[in-house]
Coordinates of C-alpha atoms in Angstrom, one line a residue:
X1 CA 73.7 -19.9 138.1
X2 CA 76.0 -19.6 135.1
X3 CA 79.7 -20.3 134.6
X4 CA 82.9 -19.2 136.3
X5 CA 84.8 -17.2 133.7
X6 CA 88.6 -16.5 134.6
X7 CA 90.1 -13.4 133.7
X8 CA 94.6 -13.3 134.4
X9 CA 95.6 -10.0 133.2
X10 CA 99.2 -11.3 133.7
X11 CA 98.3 -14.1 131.1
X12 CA 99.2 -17.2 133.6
X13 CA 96.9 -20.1 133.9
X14 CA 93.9 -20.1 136.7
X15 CA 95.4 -20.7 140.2
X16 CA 95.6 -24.0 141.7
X17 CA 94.7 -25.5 145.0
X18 CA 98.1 -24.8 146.6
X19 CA 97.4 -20.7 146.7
X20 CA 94.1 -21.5 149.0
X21 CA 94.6 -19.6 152.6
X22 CA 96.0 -22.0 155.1
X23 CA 94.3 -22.4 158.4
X24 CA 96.1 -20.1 161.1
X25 CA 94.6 -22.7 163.6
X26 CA 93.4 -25.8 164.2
X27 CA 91.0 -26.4 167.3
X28 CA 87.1 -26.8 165.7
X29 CA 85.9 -28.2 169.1
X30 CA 82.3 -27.4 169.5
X31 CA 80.8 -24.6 171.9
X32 CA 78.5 -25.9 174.4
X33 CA 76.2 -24.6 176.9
X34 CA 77.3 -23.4 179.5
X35 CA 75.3 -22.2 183.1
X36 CA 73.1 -18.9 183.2
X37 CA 73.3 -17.3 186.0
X38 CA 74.4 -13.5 185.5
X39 CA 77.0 -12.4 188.1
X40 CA 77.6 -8.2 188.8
X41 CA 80.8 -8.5 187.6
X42 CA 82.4 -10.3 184.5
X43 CA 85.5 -10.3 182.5
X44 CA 85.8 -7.9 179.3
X45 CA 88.6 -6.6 177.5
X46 CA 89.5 -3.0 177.4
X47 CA 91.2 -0.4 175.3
X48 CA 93.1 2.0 177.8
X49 CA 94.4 4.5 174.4
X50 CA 95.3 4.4 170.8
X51 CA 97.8 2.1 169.4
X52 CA 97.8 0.2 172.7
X53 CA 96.9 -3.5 172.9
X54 CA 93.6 -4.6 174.4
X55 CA 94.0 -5.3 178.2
X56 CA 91.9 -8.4 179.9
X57 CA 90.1 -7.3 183.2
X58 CA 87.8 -9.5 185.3
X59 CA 86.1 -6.9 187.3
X60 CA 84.4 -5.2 184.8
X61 CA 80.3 -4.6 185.9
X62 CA 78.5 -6.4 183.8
X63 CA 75.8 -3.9 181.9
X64 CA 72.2 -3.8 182.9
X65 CA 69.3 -3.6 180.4
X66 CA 67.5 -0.5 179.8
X67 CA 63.5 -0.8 177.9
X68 CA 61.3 -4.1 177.2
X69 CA 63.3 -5.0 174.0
X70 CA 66.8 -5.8 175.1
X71 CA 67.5 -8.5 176.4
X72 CA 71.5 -9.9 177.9
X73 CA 73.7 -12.6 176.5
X74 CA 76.3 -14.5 177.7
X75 CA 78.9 -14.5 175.0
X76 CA 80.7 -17.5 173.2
X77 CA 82.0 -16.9 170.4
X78 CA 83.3 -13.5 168.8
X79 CA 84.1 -12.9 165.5
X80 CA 86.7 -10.2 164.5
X81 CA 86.7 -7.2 162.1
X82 CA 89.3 -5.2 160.7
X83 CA 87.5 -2.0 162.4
X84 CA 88.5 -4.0 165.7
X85 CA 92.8 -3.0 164.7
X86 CA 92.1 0.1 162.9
X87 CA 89.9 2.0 165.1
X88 CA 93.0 1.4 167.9
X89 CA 95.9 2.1 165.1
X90 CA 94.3 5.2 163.3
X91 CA 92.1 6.6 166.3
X92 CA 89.0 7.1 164.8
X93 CA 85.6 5.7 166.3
X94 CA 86.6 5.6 169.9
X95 CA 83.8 7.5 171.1
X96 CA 85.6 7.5 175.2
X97 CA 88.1 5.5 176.8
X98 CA 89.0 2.7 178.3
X99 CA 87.0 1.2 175.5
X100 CA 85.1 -2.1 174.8
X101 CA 85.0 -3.1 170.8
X102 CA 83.9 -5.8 169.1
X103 CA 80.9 -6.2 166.6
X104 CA 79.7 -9.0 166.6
X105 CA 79.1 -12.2 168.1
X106 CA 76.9 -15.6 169.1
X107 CA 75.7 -15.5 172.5
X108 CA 73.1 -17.7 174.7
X109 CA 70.4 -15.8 175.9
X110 CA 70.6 -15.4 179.9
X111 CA 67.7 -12.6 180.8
X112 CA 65.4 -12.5 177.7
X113 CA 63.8 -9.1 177.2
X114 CA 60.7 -7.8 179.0
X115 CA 58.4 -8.1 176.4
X116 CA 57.3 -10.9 174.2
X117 CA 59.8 -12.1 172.1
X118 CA 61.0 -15.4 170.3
X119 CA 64.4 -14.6 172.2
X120 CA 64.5 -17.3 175.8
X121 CA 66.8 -18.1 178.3
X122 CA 69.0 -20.7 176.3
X123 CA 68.7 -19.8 172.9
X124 CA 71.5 -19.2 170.4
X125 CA 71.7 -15.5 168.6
X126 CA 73.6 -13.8 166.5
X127 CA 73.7 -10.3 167.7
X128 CA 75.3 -7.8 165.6
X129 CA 76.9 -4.2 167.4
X130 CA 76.8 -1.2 164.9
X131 CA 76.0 0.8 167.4
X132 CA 79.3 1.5 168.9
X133 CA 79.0 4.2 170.9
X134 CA 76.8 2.1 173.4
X135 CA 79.8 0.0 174.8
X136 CA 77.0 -2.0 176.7
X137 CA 76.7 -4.0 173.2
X138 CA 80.1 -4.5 172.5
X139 CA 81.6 -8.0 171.5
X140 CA 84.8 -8.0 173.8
X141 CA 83.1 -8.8 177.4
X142 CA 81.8 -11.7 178.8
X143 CA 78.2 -10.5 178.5
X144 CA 76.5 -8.4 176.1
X145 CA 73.1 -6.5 176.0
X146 CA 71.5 -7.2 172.7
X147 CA 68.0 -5.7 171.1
X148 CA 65.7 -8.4 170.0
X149 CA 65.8 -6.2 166.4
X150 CA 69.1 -6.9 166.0
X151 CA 69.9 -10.2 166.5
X152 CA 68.8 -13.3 164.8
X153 CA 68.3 -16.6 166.4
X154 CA 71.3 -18.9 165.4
X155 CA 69.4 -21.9 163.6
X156 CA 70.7 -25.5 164.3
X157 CA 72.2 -26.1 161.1
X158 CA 75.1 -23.2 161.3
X159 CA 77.8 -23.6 163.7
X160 CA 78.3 -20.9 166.3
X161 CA 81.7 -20.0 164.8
X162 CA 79.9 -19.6 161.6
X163 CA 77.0 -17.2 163.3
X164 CA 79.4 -15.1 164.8
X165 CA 81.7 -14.3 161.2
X166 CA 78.6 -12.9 159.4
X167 CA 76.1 -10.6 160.8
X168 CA 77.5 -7.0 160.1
X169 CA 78.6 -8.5 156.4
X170 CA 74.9 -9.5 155.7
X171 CA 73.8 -6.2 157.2
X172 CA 75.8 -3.8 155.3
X173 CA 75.4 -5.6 152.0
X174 CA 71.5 -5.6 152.6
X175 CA 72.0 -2.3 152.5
X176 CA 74.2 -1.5 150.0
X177 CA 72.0 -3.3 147.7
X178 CA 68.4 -2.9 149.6
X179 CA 68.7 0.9 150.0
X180 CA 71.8 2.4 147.8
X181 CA 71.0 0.3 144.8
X182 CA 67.2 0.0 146.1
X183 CA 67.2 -3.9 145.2
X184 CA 63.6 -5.3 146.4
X185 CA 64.3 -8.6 148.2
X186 CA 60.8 -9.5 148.9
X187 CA 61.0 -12.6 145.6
X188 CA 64.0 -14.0 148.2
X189 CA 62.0 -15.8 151.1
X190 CA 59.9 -13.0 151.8
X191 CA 62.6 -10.4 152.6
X192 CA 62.2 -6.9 153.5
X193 CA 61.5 -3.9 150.1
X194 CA 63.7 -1.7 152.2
X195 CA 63.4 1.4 149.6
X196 CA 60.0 1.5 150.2
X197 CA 60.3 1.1 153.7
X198 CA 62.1 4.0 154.3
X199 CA 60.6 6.3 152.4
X200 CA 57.0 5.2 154.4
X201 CA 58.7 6.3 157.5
X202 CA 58.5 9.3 159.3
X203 CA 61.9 11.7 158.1
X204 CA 62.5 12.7 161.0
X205 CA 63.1 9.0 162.2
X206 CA 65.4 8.8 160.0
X207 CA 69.1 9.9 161.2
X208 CA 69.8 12.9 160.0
X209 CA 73.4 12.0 158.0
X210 CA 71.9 8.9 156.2
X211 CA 68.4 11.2 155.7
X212 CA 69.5 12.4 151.9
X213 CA 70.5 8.6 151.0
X214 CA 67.4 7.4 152.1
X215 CA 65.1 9.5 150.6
X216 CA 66.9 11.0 147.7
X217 CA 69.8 8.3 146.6
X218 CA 68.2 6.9 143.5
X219 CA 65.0 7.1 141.9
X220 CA 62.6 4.2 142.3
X221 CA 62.9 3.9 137.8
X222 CA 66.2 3.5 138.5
X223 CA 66.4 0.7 140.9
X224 CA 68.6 -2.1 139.9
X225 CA 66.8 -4.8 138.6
X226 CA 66.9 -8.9 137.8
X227 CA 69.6 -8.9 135.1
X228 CA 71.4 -5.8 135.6
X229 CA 75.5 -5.9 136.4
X230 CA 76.8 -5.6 139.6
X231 CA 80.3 -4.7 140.0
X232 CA 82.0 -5.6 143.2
X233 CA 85.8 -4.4 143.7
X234 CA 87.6 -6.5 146.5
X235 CA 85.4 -9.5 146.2
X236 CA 87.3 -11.8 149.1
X237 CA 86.1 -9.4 151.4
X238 CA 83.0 -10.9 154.0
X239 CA 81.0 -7.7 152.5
X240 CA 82.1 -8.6 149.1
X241 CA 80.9 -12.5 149.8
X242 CA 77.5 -11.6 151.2
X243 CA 77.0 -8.9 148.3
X244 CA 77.7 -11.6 145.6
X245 CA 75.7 -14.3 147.5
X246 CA 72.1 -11.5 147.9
X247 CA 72.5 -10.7 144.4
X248 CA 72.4 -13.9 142.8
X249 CA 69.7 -14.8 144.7
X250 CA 67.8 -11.9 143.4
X251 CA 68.7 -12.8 139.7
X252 CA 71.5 -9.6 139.3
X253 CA 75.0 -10.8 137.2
X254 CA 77.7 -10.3 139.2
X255 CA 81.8 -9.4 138.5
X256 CA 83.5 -9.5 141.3
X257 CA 87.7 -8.3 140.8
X258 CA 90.4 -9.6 143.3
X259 CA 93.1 -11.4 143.7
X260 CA 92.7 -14.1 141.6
X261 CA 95.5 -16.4 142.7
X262 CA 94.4 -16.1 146.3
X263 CA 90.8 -16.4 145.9
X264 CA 89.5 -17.6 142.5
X265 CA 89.4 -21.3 143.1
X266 CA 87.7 -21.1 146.6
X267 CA 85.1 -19.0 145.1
X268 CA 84.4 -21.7 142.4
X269 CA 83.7 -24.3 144.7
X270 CA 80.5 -23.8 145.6
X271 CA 77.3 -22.2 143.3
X272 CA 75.8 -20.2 145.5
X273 CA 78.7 -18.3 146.3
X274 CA 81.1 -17.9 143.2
X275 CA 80.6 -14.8 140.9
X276 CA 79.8 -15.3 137.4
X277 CA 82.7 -13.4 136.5
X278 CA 85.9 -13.3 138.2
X279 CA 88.3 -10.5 137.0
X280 CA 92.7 -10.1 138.4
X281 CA 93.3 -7.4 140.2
X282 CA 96.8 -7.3 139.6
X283 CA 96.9 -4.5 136.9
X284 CA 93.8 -2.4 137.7
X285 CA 93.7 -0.5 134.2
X286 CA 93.5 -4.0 132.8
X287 CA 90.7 -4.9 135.2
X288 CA 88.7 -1.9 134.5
X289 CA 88.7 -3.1 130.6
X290 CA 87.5 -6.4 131.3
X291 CA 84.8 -5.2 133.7
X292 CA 83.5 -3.0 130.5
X293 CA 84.0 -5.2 128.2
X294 CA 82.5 -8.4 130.0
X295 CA 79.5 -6.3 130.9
X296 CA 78.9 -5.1 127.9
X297 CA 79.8 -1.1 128.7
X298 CA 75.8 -1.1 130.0
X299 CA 77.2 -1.7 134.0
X300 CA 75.0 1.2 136.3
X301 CA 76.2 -0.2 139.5
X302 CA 78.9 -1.1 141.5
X303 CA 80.1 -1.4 144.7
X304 CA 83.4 -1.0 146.4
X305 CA 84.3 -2.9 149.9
X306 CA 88.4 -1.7 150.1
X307 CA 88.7 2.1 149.7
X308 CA 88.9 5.4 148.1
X309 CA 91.8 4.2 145.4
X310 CA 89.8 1.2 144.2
X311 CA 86.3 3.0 144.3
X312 CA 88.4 5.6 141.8
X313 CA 88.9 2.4 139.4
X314 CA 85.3 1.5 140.0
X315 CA 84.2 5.0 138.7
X316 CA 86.1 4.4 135.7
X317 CA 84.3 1.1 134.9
X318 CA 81.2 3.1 135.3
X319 CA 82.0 5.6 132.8
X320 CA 79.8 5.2 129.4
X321 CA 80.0 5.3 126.2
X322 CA 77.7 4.3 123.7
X323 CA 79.3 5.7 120.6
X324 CA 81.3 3.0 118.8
X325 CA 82.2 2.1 115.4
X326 CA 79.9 -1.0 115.4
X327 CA 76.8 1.0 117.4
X328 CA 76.6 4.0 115.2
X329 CA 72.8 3.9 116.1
X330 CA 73.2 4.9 119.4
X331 CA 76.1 7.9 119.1
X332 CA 73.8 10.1 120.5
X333 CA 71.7 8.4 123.5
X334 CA 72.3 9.5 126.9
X335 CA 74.0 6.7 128.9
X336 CA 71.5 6.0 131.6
X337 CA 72.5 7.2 135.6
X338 CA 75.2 4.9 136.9
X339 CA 75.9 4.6 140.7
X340 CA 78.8 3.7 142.9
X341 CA 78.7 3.0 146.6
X342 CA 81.0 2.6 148.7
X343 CA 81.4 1.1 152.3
X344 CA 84.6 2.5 153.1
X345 CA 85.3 5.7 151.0
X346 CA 84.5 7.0 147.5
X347 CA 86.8 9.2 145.1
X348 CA 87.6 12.9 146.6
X349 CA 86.5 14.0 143.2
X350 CA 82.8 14.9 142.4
X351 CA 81.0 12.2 140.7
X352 CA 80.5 13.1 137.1
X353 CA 77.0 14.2 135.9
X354 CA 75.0 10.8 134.8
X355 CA 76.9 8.9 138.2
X356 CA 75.6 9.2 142.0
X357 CA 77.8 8.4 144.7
X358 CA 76.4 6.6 147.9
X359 CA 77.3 6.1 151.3
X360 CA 75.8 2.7 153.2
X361 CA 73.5 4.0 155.8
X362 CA 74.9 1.6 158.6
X363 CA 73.2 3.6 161.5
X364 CA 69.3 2.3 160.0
X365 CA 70.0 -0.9 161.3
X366 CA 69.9 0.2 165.2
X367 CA 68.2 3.3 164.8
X368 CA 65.3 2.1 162.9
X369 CA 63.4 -0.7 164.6
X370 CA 61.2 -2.0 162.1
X371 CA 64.0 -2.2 159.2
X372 CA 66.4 -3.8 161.4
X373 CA 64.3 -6.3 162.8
X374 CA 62.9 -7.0 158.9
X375 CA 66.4 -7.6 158.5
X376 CA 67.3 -10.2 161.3
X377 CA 64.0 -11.9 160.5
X378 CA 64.8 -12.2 156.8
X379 CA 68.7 -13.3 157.9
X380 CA 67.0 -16.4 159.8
X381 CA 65.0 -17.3 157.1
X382 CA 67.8 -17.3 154.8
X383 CA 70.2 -19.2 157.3
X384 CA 67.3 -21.8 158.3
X385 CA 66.5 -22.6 154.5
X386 CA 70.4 -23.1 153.7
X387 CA 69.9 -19.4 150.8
X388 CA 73.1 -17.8 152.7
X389 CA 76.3 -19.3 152.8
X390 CA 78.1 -18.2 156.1
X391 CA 82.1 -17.1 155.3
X392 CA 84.9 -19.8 155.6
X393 CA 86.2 -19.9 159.2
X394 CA 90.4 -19.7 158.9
X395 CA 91.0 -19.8 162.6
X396 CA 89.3 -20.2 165.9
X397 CA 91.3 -19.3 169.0
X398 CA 90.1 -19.4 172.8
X399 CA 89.9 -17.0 175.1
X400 CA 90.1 -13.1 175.6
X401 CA 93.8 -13.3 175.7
X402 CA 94.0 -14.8 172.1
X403 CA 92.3 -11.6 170.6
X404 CA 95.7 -9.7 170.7
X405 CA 97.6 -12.5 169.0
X406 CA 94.8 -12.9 166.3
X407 CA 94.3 -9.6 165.3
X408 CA 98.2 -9.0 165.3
X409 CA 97.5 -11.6 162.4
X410 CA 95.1 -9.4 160.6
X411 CA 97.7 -6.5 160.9
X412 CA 100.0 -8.7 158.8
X413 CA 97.7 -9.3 156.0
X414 CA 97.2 -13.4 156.7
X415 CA 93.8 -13.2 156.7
X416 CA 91.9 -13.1 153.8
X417 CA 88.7 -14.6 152.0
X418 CA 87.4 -15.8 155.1
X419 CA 87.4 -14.8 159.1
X420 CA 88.7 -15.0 162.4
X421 CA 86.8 -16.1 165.5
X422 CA 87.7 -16.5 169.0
X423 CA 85.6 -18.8 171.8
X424 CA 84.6 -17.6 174.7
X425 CA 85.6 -20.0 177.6

């Protein structure tokens, strides 16, 4: 796997334990199972306008299924997103109110779905939300509706807290990597080629603001491959962990830049999960010379998980240039196309001529059957065979009523490198 290299830009030594994030709180009881019968009516939490707080009902209808392949859940454990505070504080992605958020959770199965799945009454799943206009899948309500291609039964060797904290991460770094950077995962327990599965399908399947990405992002020569560099710019983030975590698997070299005293000596604790660089982010010009000097100024891809400013250093990182006093040899090659992709914004600018900019296409997952369900399939293989770490829990709360208070907490910027959850009574 390689060695953790340290990289201060402010020239102190590597952090020590003491700067690890504290636990916000301390209950790590167990969920159990609990009852299944379905009542008409349940408790949820609702958004009544922007910048409000969410308000706990308990008369909410509980949402009926609609085709053979969902199927219901009875929720117990949620795990929050940043999107859950920002969509409320900045308006944006409230498609009608009151609203119901929440993206992801682990629920027991109560009705399983019409036709023949591996989803029954009992089972654990990790059912994963991108489709947010359809409040009927939301997290924040006793019980969700779920499509047996998107969710992934929770194997008995991760926790529910654990299953809850990971499934939109994993997604959108499968296809950051699977699509964007059109990685082939099929040498990592069998997963999905999902390049080549989207340009098999039908276009007009495709939706129709991902289309170009899909079948026009990158050129299959130019598909990152077992060696290359991968550049990851806010490497604490859950994207950032599960991006790190599928391309060392598939044999890429990864350089992930944070915050090195918050996060560096977590991220060495465990081989699977650490980079095999780790650059400061404290003086971002400084970081963007060690990026091109550690990799060699040969990095083609990189990926940014915090916004347009840092996908603008990113860009820089990817800038070229072969002409140097000891590679006189290659003054006049033409740096090979580099590409930047970014999961919450990219630079205003154009990209310059030999770099493509790329969007993650997060509505394949639940608009696409096949690829999403390749994708929950290859995420229980993964989780079942101990290849995907799940992100470090900080804090588990209880109830509905504790959402507020924890994502007050994520406001404040006193949770990072790891996640919240919140139990379902």
């Amino acid at each position: 796997m390689g060695v953790l290299h340290y990289f201060n830009v402010v020239g102190s030594s590597p952090p020590s334990k003491d700067s690890a994030v504290q636990v916000i709180y301390q209950d790590t009881e167990k969920v159990s199972s609990r009852p299944s019968k379905v009542t008409p009516h349940q408790r949820a939490l609702l958004l009544r306008g922007p910048r409000e707080p969410y308000v706990e009902v308990s008369d909410h209808p509980t949402p009926s299924l609609d085709g053979n392949r969902e199927f219901l859940v009875r929720n117990l454990v949620i795990g929050l997103n940043p999107i859950d505070w920002k969509a409320p504080d900045f308006n944006f992605g409230i498609p009608e109110l009151p609203y119901i958020s929440g993206r992801e959770l682990v629920g027991e199965v109560a009705i399983s779905p019409k036709r023949r799945s591996r989803f029954k009454p009992g089972d654990k799943a990790i059912v994963i939300s991108t489709d947010y206009r359809d409040l009927r899948k939301a997290a924040y309500q006793e019980y969700v509706v779920a499509t047996d291609f998107n969710a992934a039964r929770l194997p008995p060797s991760v926790s529910p807290e654990a299953g809850s904290a990971l499934g939109v991460a994993f997604v959108a770094a499968a296809l950051c990597l699977g699509v964007c950077a059109g990685l082939d995962f099929s040498t990592i327990a069998d997963g999905p080629d999902l390049l080549s599965m989207v340009r098999q399908i039908d276009p007009s399947r495709l939706p129709e603001d991902v289309r170009d990405e899909c079948l026009h992002g990158i050129d299959k020569e130019s598909r990152i491959q077992k060696g290359d560099w991968l550049a990851i710019w806010g490497g604490s983030s859950t994207s950032a962990f599960m991006l790190n975590q599928i391309a060392r698997l598939a044999g890429l070299r990864t350089i992930s830049v944070v915050d090195v005293r918050k996060h560096a000596v977590k991220m060495a604790t465990n081989n699977i999960t650490r980079p095999d660089i780790v650059v400061d982010n404290h003086d971002p010009q400084r970081a963007i010379e060690i990026v091109r000097s550690a990799t060699g100024k040969r990095l083609r891809f990189a990926i940014d998980t915090v916004g347009r400013e840092t996908a603008g250093h990113l860009l820089e990182c990817l800038q070229q240039h072969y002409a140097t006093e000891d590679e006189p040899d290659v003054s006049t090659a033409t740096p090979e196309s580099a590409h930047l992709i970014g999961l919450t914004g990219l630079p205003k600018s154009s990209p310059p001529a030999n770099v493509s900019f790329h969007n993650m296409p997060i509505k394949l997952f639940h608009e696409v059957p096949e690829l999403g369900e390749a994708l929950m399939l290859w995420l229980e293989r993964l989780l079942s065979r101990g290849l995907l770490v799940p992100p470090s829990i900080l804090g588990v709360s209880e109830g509905f009523g504790a959402v507020n208070q924890a994502l007050d907490s994520m406001r404040r910027g006193e949770v990072s490198g790891g996640r919240v959850v919140v139990r379902i009574p």
